PDB file of C-alpha atoms in Angstrom:
ATOM      1  CA  MET A1238      96.867 113.825  83.437  1.00  0.00           C
ATOM      2  CA  GLU A1239     100.612 112.027  83.699  1.00  0.00           C
ATOM      3  CA  LEU A1240     101.974 111.188  86.430  1.00  0.00           C
ATOM      4  CA  GLU A1241     104.842 112.859  87.867  1.00  0.00           C
ATOM      5  CA  ARG A1242     108.151 110.622  88.440  1.00  0.00           C
ATOM      6  CA  LYS A1243     111.542 110.495  88.941  1.00  0.00           C
ATOM      7  CA  PRO A1244     113.882 111.588  85.917  1.00  0.00           C
ATOM      8  CA  LYS A1245     115.059 108.505  85.935  1.00  0.00           C
ATOM      9  CA  ALA A1246     111.708 107.212  84.537  1.00  0.00           C
ATOM     10  CA  GLU A1247     110.889 110.097  82.198  1.00  0.00           C
ATOM     11  CA  ALA A1248     114.418 109.801  80.558  1.00  0.00           C
ATOM     12  CA  LEU A1249     113.072 106.360  79.217  1.00  0.00           C
ATOM     13  CA  SER A1250     112.653 105.779  75.288  1.00  0.00           C
ATOM     14  CA  SER A1251     109.517 104.108  74.075  1.00  0.00           C
ATOM     15  CA  GLU A1252     111.308 100.939  73.384  1.00  0.00           C
ATOM     16  CA  GLU A1253     113.146 101.300  77.289  1.00  0.00           C
ATOM     17  CA  ARG A1254     109.406 101.870  78.347  1.00  0.00           C
ATOM     18  CA  ALA A1255     108.025  98.749  76.536  1.00  0.00           C
ATOM     19  CA  ASP A1256     110.792  96.097  78.107  1.00  0.00           C
ATOM     20  CA  ALA A1257     110.145  97.725  81.401  1.00  0.00           C
ATOM     21  CA  LEU A1258     106.663  96.590  81.475  1.00  0.00           C
ATOM     22  CA  GLU A1259     107.587  93.225  80.336  1.00  0.00           C
ATOM     23  CA  GLU A1260     109.719  92.514  83.301  1.00  0.00           C
ATOM     24  CA  SER A1261     107.347  93.918  85.346  1.00  0.00           C
ATOM     25  CA  MET A1262     104.981  91.003  83.758  1.00  0.00           C
ATOM     26  CA  MET A1263     106.928  88.700  83.772  1.00  0.00           C
ATOM     27  CA  ARG A1264     108.080  89.726  87.384  1.00  0.00           C
ATOM     28  CA  ARG A1265     104.224  89.266  88.200  1.00  0.00           C
ATOM     29  CA  LEU A1266     103.658  86.178  86.226  1.00  0.00           C
ATOM     30  CA  ASP A1267     106.707  84.782  88.265  1.00  0.00           C
ATOM     31  CA  GLU A1268     104.900  86.149  91.449  1.00  0.00           C
ATOM     32  CA  THR A1269     101.657  84.861  90.844  1.00  0.00           C
ATOM     33  CA  ALA A1270     103.950  81.496  90.192  1.00  0.00           C
ATOM     34  CA  LEU A1271     105.351  81.632  93.979  1.00  0.00           C
ATOM     35  CA  ALA A1272     102.469  82.420  95.886  1.00  0.00           C
ATOM     36  CA  GLN A1273     100.651  79.802  94.175  1.00  0.00           C
ATOM     37  CA  THR A1274     103.744  77.191  95.215  1.00  0.00           C
ATOM     38  CA  ARG A1275     103.453  78.946  98.419  1.00  0.00           C
ATOM     39  CA  GLY A1276      99.211  78.687  98.693  1.00  0.00           C
ATOM     40  CA  VAL A1277      98.605  82.231  99.702  1.00  0.00           C
ATOM     41  CA  ARG A1278      98.095  85.279  97.318  1.00  0.00           C
ATOM     42  CA  ARG A1279     100.295  88.570  96.984  1.00  0.00           C
ATOM     43  CA  GLY A1280      97.408  90.264  98.985  1.00  0.00           C
ATOM     44  CA  THR A1281      96.605  88.058 101.905  1.00  0.00           C
ATOM     45  CA  GLY A1282      96.797  89.654 105.110  1.00  0.00           C
ATOM     46  CA  VAL A1283     100.311  89.185 106.861  1.00  0.00           C
ATOM     47  CA  LEU A1284      99.382  88.059 110.395  1.00  0.00           C
ATOM     48  CA  PHE A1285      98.186  84.900 108.050  1.00  0.00           C
ATOM     49  CA  GLY A1286     101.256  84.077 106.254  1.00  0.00           C
ATOM     50  CA  GLY A1287     102.544  84.536 102.509  1.00  0.00           C
ATOM     51  CA  LEU A1288     105.391  87.451 101.897  1.00  0.00           C
ATOM     52  CA  THR A1289     105.644  91.268 103.433  1.00  0.00           C
ATOM     53  CA  PRO A1290     104.851  94.081 100.706  1.00  0.00           C
ATOM     54  CA  GLY A1291     108.145  94.581  99.990  1.00  0.00           C
ATOM     55  CA  GLY A1292     108.636  90.560  98.764  1.00  0.00           C
ATOM     56  CA  LEU A1293     110.074  88.889 102.259  1.00  0.00           C
ATOM     57  CA  PRO A1294     108.851  85.723 103.356  1.00  0.00           C
ATOM     58  CA  LEU A1295     107.046  85.613 106.567  1.00  0.00           C
ATOM     59  CA  THR A1296     107.752  83.118 109.668  1.00  0.00           C
ATOM     60  CA  LEU A1297     104.557  82.596 111.672  1.00  0.00           C
ATOM     61  CA  GLY A1298     105.353  81.639 115.920  1.00  0.00           C
ATOM     62  CA  ALA A1299     102.267  80.087 117.953  1.00  0.00           C
ATOM     63  CA  LEU A1300      99.888  83.173 118.862  1.00  0.00           C
ATOM     64  CA  ALA A1301      99.038  84.106 122.379  1.00  0.00           C
ATOM     65  CA  ALA A1302      95.885  83.757 123.436  1.00  0.00           C
ATOM     66  CA  MET A1303      94.148  87.470 124.089  1.00  0.00           C
ATOM     67  CA  PRO A1304      92.031  88.445 126.567  1.00  0.00           C
ATOM     68  CA  PRO A1305      88.637  88.836 127.227  1.00  0.00           C
ATOM     69  CA  LYS A1306      88.161  92.421 126.671  1.00  0.00           C
ATOM     70  CA  PRO A1307      90.842  93.188 123.958  1.00  0.00           C
ATOM     71  CA  THR A1308      92.508  96.800 123.671  1.00  0.00           C
ATOM     72  CA  ILE A1309      94.379  98.606 121.143  1.00  0.00           C
ATOM     73  CA  VAL A1310      97.043  98.042 122.994  1.00  0.00           C
ATOM     74  CA  ASP A1311      96.373  94.345 123.556  1.00  0.00           C
ATOM     75  CA  PHE A1312      96.543  93.793 119.154  1.00  0.00           C
ATOM     76  CA  PHE A1313      99.828  95.567 119.323  1.00  0.00           C
ATOM     77  CA  LYS A1314     101.459  93.638 121.578  1.00  0.00           C
ATOM     78  CA  LEU A1315      99.797  90.499 121.205  1.00  0.00           C
ATOM     79  CA  ARG A1316      98.329  90.326 117.660  1.00  0.00           C
ATOM     80  CA  LEU A1317     100.055  92.857 114.983  1.00  0.00           C
ATOM     81  CA  MET A1318     103.395  91.413 113.844  1.00  0.00           C
ATOM     82  CA  PRO A1319     106.435  92.095 114.111  1.00  0.00           C
ATOM     83  CA  HIS A1320     107.404  94.872 111.434  1.00  0.00           C
ATOM     84  CA  THR A1321     103.762  96.489 111.169  1.00  0.00           C
ATOM     85  CA  VAL A1322     103.979  97.531 114.684  1.00  0.00           C
ATOM     86  CA  THR A1323     108.033  98.598 114.025  1.00  0.00           C
ATOM     87  CA  HIS A1324     107.379 100.683 110.519  1.00  0.00           C
ATOM     88  CA  MET A1325     104.060 102.060 112.687  1.00  0.00           C
ATOM     89  CA  LEU A1326     105.895 103.028 115.305  1.00  0.00           C
ATOM     90  CA  GLN A1327     108.930 104.620 114.012  1.00  0.00           C
ATOM     91  CA  SER A1328     105.934 106.841 112.206  1.00  0.00           C
ATOM     92  CA  ALA A1329     104.122 107.944 114.795  1.00  0.00           C
ATOM     93  CA  ASN A1330     107.323 108.297 116.162  1.00  0.00           C
ATOM     94  CA  ASP A1331     109.022 110.681 113.693  1.00  0.00           C
ATOM     95  CA  ALA A1332     104.919 113.086 113.611  1.00  0.00           C
ATOM     96  CA  GLN A1333     105.767 113.181 117.020  1.00  0.00           C
ATOM     97  CA  LYS A1334     109.628 114.364 117.321  1.00  0.00           C
ATOM     98  CA  LYS A1335     109.007 116.353 115.071  1.00  0.00           C
ATOM     99  CA  GLY A1336     105.257 118.188 116.702  1.00  0.00           C
ATOM    100  CA  GLU A1337     102.562 116.913 114.960  1.00  0.00           C
ATOM    101  CA  PRO A1338      98.934 117.761 116.286  1.00  0.00           C
ATOM    102  CA  GLU A1339      98.092 113.767 118.380  1.00  0.00           C
ATOM    103  CA  GLU A1340      95.432 113.032 115.998  1.00  0.00           C
ATOM    104  CA  THR A1341      98.477 113.072 113.330  1.00  0.00           C
ATOM    105  CA  VAL A1342     100.115 111.002 115.325  1.00  0.00           C
ATOM    106  CA  LEU A1343      97.449 108.773 115.487  1.00  0.00           C
ATOM    107  CA  ALA A1344      97.055 108.692 112.159  1.00  0.00           C
ATOM    108  CA  CYS A1345     100.773 107.488 111.555  1.00  0.00           C
ATOM    109  CA  LEU A1346     100.294 105.140 114.478  1.00  0.00           C
ATOM    110  CA  LEU A1347      97.728 103.092 113.327  1.00  0.00           C
ATOM    111  CA  HIS A1348      97.669 103.187 108.635  1.00  0.00           C
ATOM    112  CA  ASP A1349      99.684 100.442 108.594  1.00  0.00           C
ATOM    113  CA  ILE A1350      97.534  98.351 110.805  1.00  0.00           C
ATOM    114  CA  ALA A1351      94.771  96.465 108.247  1.00  0.00           C
ATOM    115  CA  VAL A1352      98.013  95.184 106.453  1.00  0.00           C
ATOM    116  CA  ASN A1353      97.943  92.687 108.840  1.00  0.00           C
ATOM    117  CA  LEU A1354      94.447  91.656 107.889  1.00  0.00           C
ATOM    118  CA  ILE A1355      94.826  92.092 103.879  1.00  0.00           C
ATOM    119  CA  LYS A1356      97.636  93.639 102.221  1.00  0.00           C
ATOM    120  CA  VAL A1357      94.895  95.393  99.195  1.00  0.00           C
ATOM    121  CA  ASP A1358      93.249  98.249  99.756  1.00  0.00           C
ATOM    122  CA  HIS A1359      94.852  98.740 103.288  1.00  0.00           C
ATOM    123  CA  GLY A1360      94.111 102.538 104.055  1.00  0.00           C
ATOM    124  CA  TRP A1361      90.338 101.745 103.436  1.00  0.00           C
ATOM    125  CA  TRP A1362      90.119  98.639 105.359  1.00  0.00           C
ATOM    126  CA  ALA A1363      91.888 100.368 108.065  1.00  0.00           C
ATOM    127  CA  ALA A1364      89.727 103.410 107.834  1.00  0.00           C
ATOM    128  CA  GLN A1365      86.691 101.433 108.596  1.00  0.00           C
ATOM    129  CA  MET A1366      88.045  98.817 111.244  1.00  0.00           C
ATOM    130  CA  VAL A1367      89.216 101.930 113.384  1.00  0.00           C
ATOM    131  CA  GLU A1368      86.206 104.153 111.944  1.00  0.00           C
ATOM    132  CA  PRO A1369      83.820 103.930 115.332  1.00  0.00           C
ATOM    133  CA  TYR A1370      86.404 104.319 117.481  1.00  0.00           C
ATOM    134  CA  VAL A1371      89.083 107.646 116.626  1.00  0.00           C
ATOM    135  CA  PRO A1372      87.920 111.420 115.188  1.00  0.00           C
ATOM    136  CA  GLU A1373      86.617 111.198 112.382  1.00  0.00           C
ATOM    137  CA  LYS A1374      89.742 113.162 110.822  1.00  0.00           C
ATOM    138  CA  VAL A1375      92.152 110.640 111.679  1.00  0.00           C
ATOM    139  CA  SER A1376      89.856 107.489 109.995  1.00  0.00           C
ATOM    140  CA  TRP A1377      89.584 110.218 106.911  1.00  0.00           C
ATOM    141  CA  ALA A1378      93.470 110.995 106.366  1.00  0.00           C
ATOM    142  CA  ILE A1379      94.288 107.200 106.808  1.00  0.00           C
ATOM    143  CA  ARG A1380      91.837 106.386 104.142  1.00  0.00           C
ATOM    144  CA  TYR A1381      93.255 108.394 101.843  1.00  0.00           C
ATOM    145  CA  HIS A1382      97.441 108.065 102.712  1.00  0.00           C
ATOM    146  CA  GLN A1383      96.992 104.797 100.479  1.00  0.00           C
ATOM    147  CA  ALA A1384      96.187 106.836  97.281  1.00  0.00           C
ATOM    148  CA  LEU A1385      98.523 110.005  98.065  1.00  0.00           C
ATOM    149  CA  ARG A1386     101.086 107.857  98.519  1.00  0.00           C
ATOM    150  CA  PHE A1387     101.811 107.239  94.680  1.00  0.00           C
ATOM    151  CA  PHE A1388     101.658 111.229  93.837  1.00  0.00           C
ATOM    152  CA  PRO A1389     104.339 113.031  94.600  1.00  0.00           C
ATOM    153  CA  ASP A1390     104.046 116.803  96.745  1.00  0.00           C
ATOM    154  CA  PRO A1391     107.501 118.544  96.606  1.00  0.00           C
ATOM    155  CA  ALA A1392     105.705 121.485  98.860  1.00  0.00           C
ATOM    156  CA  VAL A1393     105.788 119.298 101.566  1.00  0.00           C
ATOM    157  CA  GLY A1394     109.051 117.353 100.386  1.00  0.00           C
ATOM    158  CA  TYR A1395     107.240 113.950  99.646  1.00  0.00           C
ATOM    159  CA  GLY A1396     108.264 111.794  96.755  1.00  0.00           C
ATOM    160  CA  TYR A1397     107.811 108.958  94.559  1.00  0.00           C
ATOM    161  CA  PRO A1398     109.420 106.858  96.884  1.00  0.00           C
ATOM    162  CA  GLU A1399     111.929 103.868  95.551  1.00  0.00           C
ATOM    163  CA  ARG A1400     110.608 101.364  97.545  1.00  0.00           C
ATOM    164  CA  TYR A1401     107.643 101.658  95.379  1.00  0.00           C
ATOM    165  CA  VAL A1402     109.800 101.260  92.498  1.00  0.00           C
ATOM    166  CA  GLN A1403     111.389  97.827  93.906  1.00  0.00           C
ATOM    167  CA  ILE A1404     107.525  96.888  94.557  1.00  0.00           C
ATOM    168  CA  PHE A1405     105.452  98.254  91.772  1.00  0.00           C
ATOM    169  CA  GLY A1406     108.044  98.075  89.078  1.00  0.00           C
ATOM    170  CA  ASP A1407     109.598 101.354  87.674  1.00  0.00           C
ATOM    171  CA  GLY A1408     106.688 103.116  85.603  1.00  0.00           C
ATOM    172  CA  TYR A1409     103.976 101.888  87.305  1.00  0.00           C
ATOM    173  CA  VAL A1410     100.798 103.914  87.173  1.00  0.00           C
ATOM    174  CA  PRO A1411      98.375 103.312  89.762  1.00  0.00           C
ATOM    175  CA  GLU A1412      94.876 101.895  89.065  1.00  0.00           C
ATOM    176  CA  PRO A1413      91.992 105.137  87.870  1.00  0.00           C
ATOM    177  CA  TYR A1414      90.619 104.892  91.015  1.00  0.00           C
ATOM    178  CA  ILE A1415      93.767 105.402  93.292  1.00  0.00           C
ATOM    179  CA  LYS A1416      93.861 108.272  91.277  1.00  0.00           C
ATOM    180  CA  ALA A1417      90.922 109.050  91.088  1.00  0.00           C
ATOM    181  CA  ALA A1418      91.206 109.024  94.977  1.00  0.00           C
ATOM    182  CA  TYR A1419      94.270 111.106  95.167  1.00  0.00           C
ATOM    183  CA  GLU A1420      92.372 113.564  92.768  1.00  0.00           C
ATOM    184  CA  LYS A1421      89.224 114.326  95.130  1.00  0.00           C
ATOM    185  CA  ALA A1422      91.612 114.047  98.584  1.00  0.00           C
ATOM    186  CA  ARG A1423      93.986 117.305  97.230  1.00  0.00           C
ATOM    187  CA  LYS A1424      90.821 118.932  97.097  1.00  0.00           C
ATOM    188  CA  HIS A1425      89.631 118.055 100.603  1.00  0.00           C
ATOM    189  CA  LYS A1426      89.823 120.676 103.917  1.00  0.00           C
ATOM    190  CA  TRP A1427      91.768 117.126 105.337  1.00  0.00           C
ATOM    191  CA  TYR A1428      94.172 116.912 102.247  1.00  0.00           C
ATOM    192  CA  MET A1429      97.224 118.069 104.579  1.00  0.00           C
ATOM    193  CA  GLU A1430      96.125 115.083 107.519  1.00  0.00           C
ATOM    194  CA  ALA A1431      96.522 112.580 104.648  1.00  0.00           C
ATOM    195  CA  ARG A1432      99.572 113.903 103.169  1.00  0.00           C
ATOM    196  CA  MET A1433     101.345 114.426 106.610  1.00  0.00           C
ATOM    197  CA  ILE A1434     101.317 110.219 107.257  1.00  0.00           C
ATOM    198  CA  THR A1435     102.772 109.597 103.920  1.00  0.00           C
ATOM    199  CA  VAL A1436     105.435 111.905 104.871  1.00  0.00           C
ATOM    200  CA  HIS A1437     106.349 110.555 107.698  1.00  0.00           C
ATOM    201  CA  ASP A1438     106.221 106.621 106.651  1.00  0.00           C
ATOM    202  CA  LEU A1439     109.068 107.975 104.279  1.00  0.00           C
ATOM    203  CA  TYR A1440     111.217 107.960 107.587  1.00  0.00           C
ATOM    204  CA  ALA A1441     109.838 104.737 109.233  1.00  0.00           C
ATOM    205  CA  PHE A1442     112.446 102.272 107.516  1.00  0.00           C
ATOM    206  CA  GLU A1443     114.843 102.771 109.913  1.00  0.00           C
ATOM    207  CA  PRO A1444     116.809  99.561 109.938  1.00  0.00           C
ATOM    208  CA  GLY A1445     117.556  99.215 114.258  1.00  0.00           C
ATOM    209  CA  VAL A1446     115.182 101.782 115.723  1.00  0.00           C
ATOM    210  CA  LYS A1447     113.825 100.847 118.130  1.00  0.00           C
ATOM    211  CA  VAL A1448     110.369 103.009 119.503  1.00  0.00           C
ATOM    212  CA  THR A1449     108.517 101.734 121.963  1.00  0.00           C
ATOM    213  CA  LEU A1450     104.140 102.092 122.424  1.00  0.00           C
ATOM    214  CA  ASP A1451     104.732 103.105 126.017  1.00  0.00           C
ATOM    215  CA  PRO A1452     104.708 107.413 124.094  1.00  0.00           C
ATOM    216  CA  PHE A1453     101.802 106.335 122.934  1.00  0.00           C
ATOM    217  CA  ILE A1454      99.689 105.230 125.663  1.00  0.00           C
ATOM    218  CA  ASP A1455      98.579 108.964 126.738  1.00  0.00           C
ATOM    219  CA  VAL A1456      97.956 109.536 122.885  1.00  0.00           C
ATOM    220  CA  ILE A1457      95.901 106.997 122.554  1.00  0.00           C
ATOM    221  CA  GLY A1458      93.475 107.044 125.717  1.00  0.00           C
ATOM    222  CA  ARG A1459      92.766 110.802 124.393  1.00  0.00           C
ATOM    223  CA  HIS A1460      91.542 110.261 121.355  1.00  0.00           C
ATOM    224  CA  PHE A1461      90.806 106.706 121.196  1.00  0.00           C
ATOM    225  CA  LYS A1462      87.083 105.378 122.146  1.00  0.00           C
ATOM    226  CA  GLN A1463      87.958 101.767 124.105  1.00  0.00           C
ATOM    227  CA  PRO A1464      84.558  99.401 123.504  1.00  0.00           C
ATOM    228  CA  LYS A1465      83.887  98.786 127.850  1.00  0.00           C
ATOM    229  CA  GLU A1466      83.056  94.997 125.870  1.00  0.00           C
ATOM    230  CA  GLY A1467      86.899  95.051 124.179  1.00  0.00           C
ATOM    231  CA  LEU A1468      87.613  95.083 120.959  1.00  0.00           C
ATOM    232  CA  GLY A1469      86.155  92.731 118.367  1.00  0.00           C
ATOM    233  CA  PHE A1470      83.075  91.654 121.349  1.00  0.00           C
ATOM    234  CA  ASP A1471      80.891  95.952 121.352  1.00  0.00           C
ATOM    235  CA  ALA A1472      79.138  94.619 117.977  1.00  0.00           C
ATOM    236  CA  SER A1473      79.958  97.210 115.759  1.00  0.00           C
ATOM    237  CA  PRO A1474      79.519  97.164 112.080  1.00  0.00           C
ATOM    238  CA  VAL A1475      83.941  96.581 112.501  1.00  0.00           C
ATOM    239  CA  ALA A1476      83.991  93.710 115.231  1.00  0.00           C
ATOM    240  CA  HIS A1477      84.657  91.040 112.902  1.00  0.00           C
ATOM    241  CA  MET A1478      87.424  92.717 111.444  1.00  0.00           C
ATOM    242  CA  TRP A1479      88.744  92.469 115.344  1.00  0.00           C
ATOM    243  CA  ARG A1480      88.151  88.995 115.277  1.00  0.00           C
ATOM    244  CA  SER A1481      89.418  88.015 112.574  1.00  0.00           C
ATOM    245  CA  LEU A1482      92.662  89.142 114.070  1.00  0.00           C
ATOM    246  CA  ILE A1483      91.670  87.467 117.674  1.00  0.00           C
ATOM    247  CA  TYR A1484      91.372  84.382 115.670  1.00  0.00           C
ATOM    248  CA  PRO A1485      92.930  83.826 112.626  1.00  0.00           C
ATOM    249  CA  ASP A1486      93.907  80.257 112.678  1.00  0.00           C
ATOM    250  CA  ASN A1487      90.005  79.223 113.121  1.00  0.00           C
ATOM    251  CA  PRO A1488      89.029  77.064 109.758  1.00  0.00           C
ATOM    252  CA  LEU A1489      85.939  78.477 109.645  1.00  0.00           C
TER     253      LEU A1489
END
């Protein structure tokens, strides 16, 4: 089964597809060379430098000290890069305005949290980071949104994002494991939970739109189990991930 694509891509001739593939490969070589020049690879988490997923350079500044028992709110305010915070807040805001359940709002608020740590497979990483602290449905949705975002669902108004053409290139086909995850999720009882993350993702790149964390504090309080020791210090299987965000400048 071939991926559903925009009409523009489907109309390409074989020769045009070959040219597009060659151009995409050349672009990736250029990006690899640029990454080597900058000293980081493209998949590096944005808190550690490099480029945004869209290819924009990042400016790294001094980081404030975290409190002894950091909460998820502290990470939003003191560690997560501003553009990822803005995106997740806009996504959660869109979900909340459209009357989504609180668990869906929380999933939208947290879905890209791992991009600060690592961009590669960020859905899986993010789900693992929050799994001990959120309802199972929330972590499941975050995990599978990564695969679903590449596959349109006209029934809910989700099409293939133009932004992905810019990032991955025209005619891009995800890796087989992504397609397998999509097919698994499509048959799951919580499919729509993950799908709605992708839907609200589309409305979360609005320039100039400012959303604060304040409207979501109560949602976090009701559905995020904050460890009393603080994130990173509760000896959970994912504590080291949070500590990596607390201490990103540690040499070892």
